[in-house]
mmCIF file of C-alpha atoms in Angstrom:
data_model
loop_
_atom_site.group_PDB
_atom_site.id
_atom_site.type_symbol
_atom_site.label_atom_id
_atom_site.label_comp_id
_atom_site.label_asym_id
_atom_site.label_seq_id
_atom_site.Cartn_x
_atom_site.Cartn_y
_atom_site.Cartn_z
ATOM 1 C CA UNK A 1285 -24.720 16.644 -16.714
ATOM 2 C CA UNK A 1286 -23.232 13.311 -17.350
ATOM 3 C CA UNK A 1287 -20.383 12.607 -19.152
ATOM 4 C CA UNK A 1288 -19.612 9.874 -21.612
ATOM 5 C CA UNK A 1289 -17.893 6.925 -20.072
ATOM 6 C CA UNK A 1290 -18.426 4.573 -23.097
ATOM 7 C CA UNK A 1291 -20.193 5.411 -26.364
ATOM 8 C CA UNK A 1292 -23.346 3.504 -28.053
ATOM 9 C CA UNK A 1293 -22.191 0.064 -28.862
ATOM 10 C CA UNK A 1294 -24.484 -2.292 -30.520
ATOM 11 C CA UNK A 1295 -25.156 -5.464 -28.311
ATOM 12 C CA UNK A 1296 -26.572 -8.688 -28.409
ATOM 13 C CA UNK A 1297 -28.798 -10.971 -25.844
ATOM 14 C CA UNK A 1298 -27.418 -13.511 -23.796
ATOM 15 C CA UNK A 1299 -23.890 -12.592 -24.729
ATOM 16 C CA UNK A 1300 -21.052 -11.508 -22.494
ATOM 17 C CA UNK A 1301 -19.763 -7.976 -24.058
ATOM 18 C CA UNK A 1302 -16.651 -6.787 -22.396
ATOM 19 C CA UNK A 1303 -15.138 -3.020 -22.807
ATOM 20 C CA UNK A 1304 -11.452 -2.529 -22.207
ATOM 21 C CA UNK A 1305 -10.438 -0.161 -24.924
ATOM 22 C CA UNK A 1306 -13.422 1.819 -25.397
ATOM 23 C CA UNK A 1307 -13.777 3.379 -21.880
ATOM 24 C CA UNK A 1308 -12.551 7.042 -21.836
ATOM 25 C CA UNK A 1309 -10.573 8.324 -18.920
ATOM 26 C CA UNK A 1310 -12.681 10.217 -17.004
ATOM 27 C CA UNK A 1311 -10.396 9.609 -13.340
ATOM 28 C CA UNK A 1312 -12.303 8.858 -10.346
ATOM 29 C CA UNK A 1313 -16.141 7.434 -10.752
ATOM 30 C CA UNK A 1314 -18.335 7.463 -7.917
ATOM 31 C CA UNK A 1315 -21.660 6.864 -9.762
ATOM 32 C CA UNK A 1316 -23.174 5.478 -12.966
ATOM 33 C CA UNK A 1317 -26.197 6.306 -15.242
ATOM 34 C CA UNK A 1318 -26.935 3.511 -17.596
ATOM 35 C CA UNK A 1319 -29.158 3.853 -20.533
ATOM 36 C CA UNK A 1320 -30.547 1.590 -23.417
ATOM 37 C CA UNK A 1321 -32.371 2.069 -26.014
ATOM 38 C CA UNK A 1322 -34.708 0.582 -27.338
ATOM 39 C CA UNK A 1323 -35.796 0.017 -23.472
ATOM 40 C CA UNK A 1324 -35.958 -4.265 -23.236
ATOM 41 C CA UNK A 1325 -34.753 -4.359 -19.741
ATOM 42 C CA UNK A 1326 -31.685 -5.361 -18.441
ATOM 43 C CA UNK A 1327 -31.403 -8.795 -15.955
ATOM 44 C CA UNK A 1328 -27.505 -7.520 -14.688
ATOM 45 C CA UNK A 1329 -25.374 -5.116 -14.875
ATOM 46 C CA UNK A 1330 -21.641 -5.726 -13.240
ATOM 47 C CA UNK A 1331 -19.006 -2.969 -13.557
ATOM 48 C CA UNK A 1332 -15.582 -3.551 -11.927
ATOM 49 C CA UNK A 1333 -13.236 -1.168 -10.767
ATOM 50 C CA UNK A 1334 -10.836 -0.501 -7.696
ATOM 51 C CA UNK A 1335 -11.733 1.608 -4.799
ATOM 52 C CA UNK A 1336 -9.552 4.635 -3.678
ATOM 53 C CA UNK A 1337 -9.691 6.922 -0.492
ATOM 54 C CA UNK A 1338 -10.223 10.501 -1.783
#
């Protein structure tokens, strides 16, 4: 089960799209799943965050 970190957003190729206020507060993340649909592929993928000892 994966929970919702951020919910569908419409995007756009070759644009930047940054998240700030959208992101629910889930605590500590130790992994990812990214989907899109339709499937077109994805050339990068960065996600920032700060590490912390458990």
């Amino acid at each position: 089960f994966w929970q919702t970190l951020l919910p569908e957003q419409k995007l756009q190729m070759d644009a930047v799209h940054t998240f700030t206020g959208e992101i629910a507060a889930l605590g500590t993340l130790t992994h990812i799943r990214f989907n899109i649909f339709p499937d077109g592929g994805v050339s990068r993928l960065r996600l920032w965050g700060k590490v912390q000892a458990r």
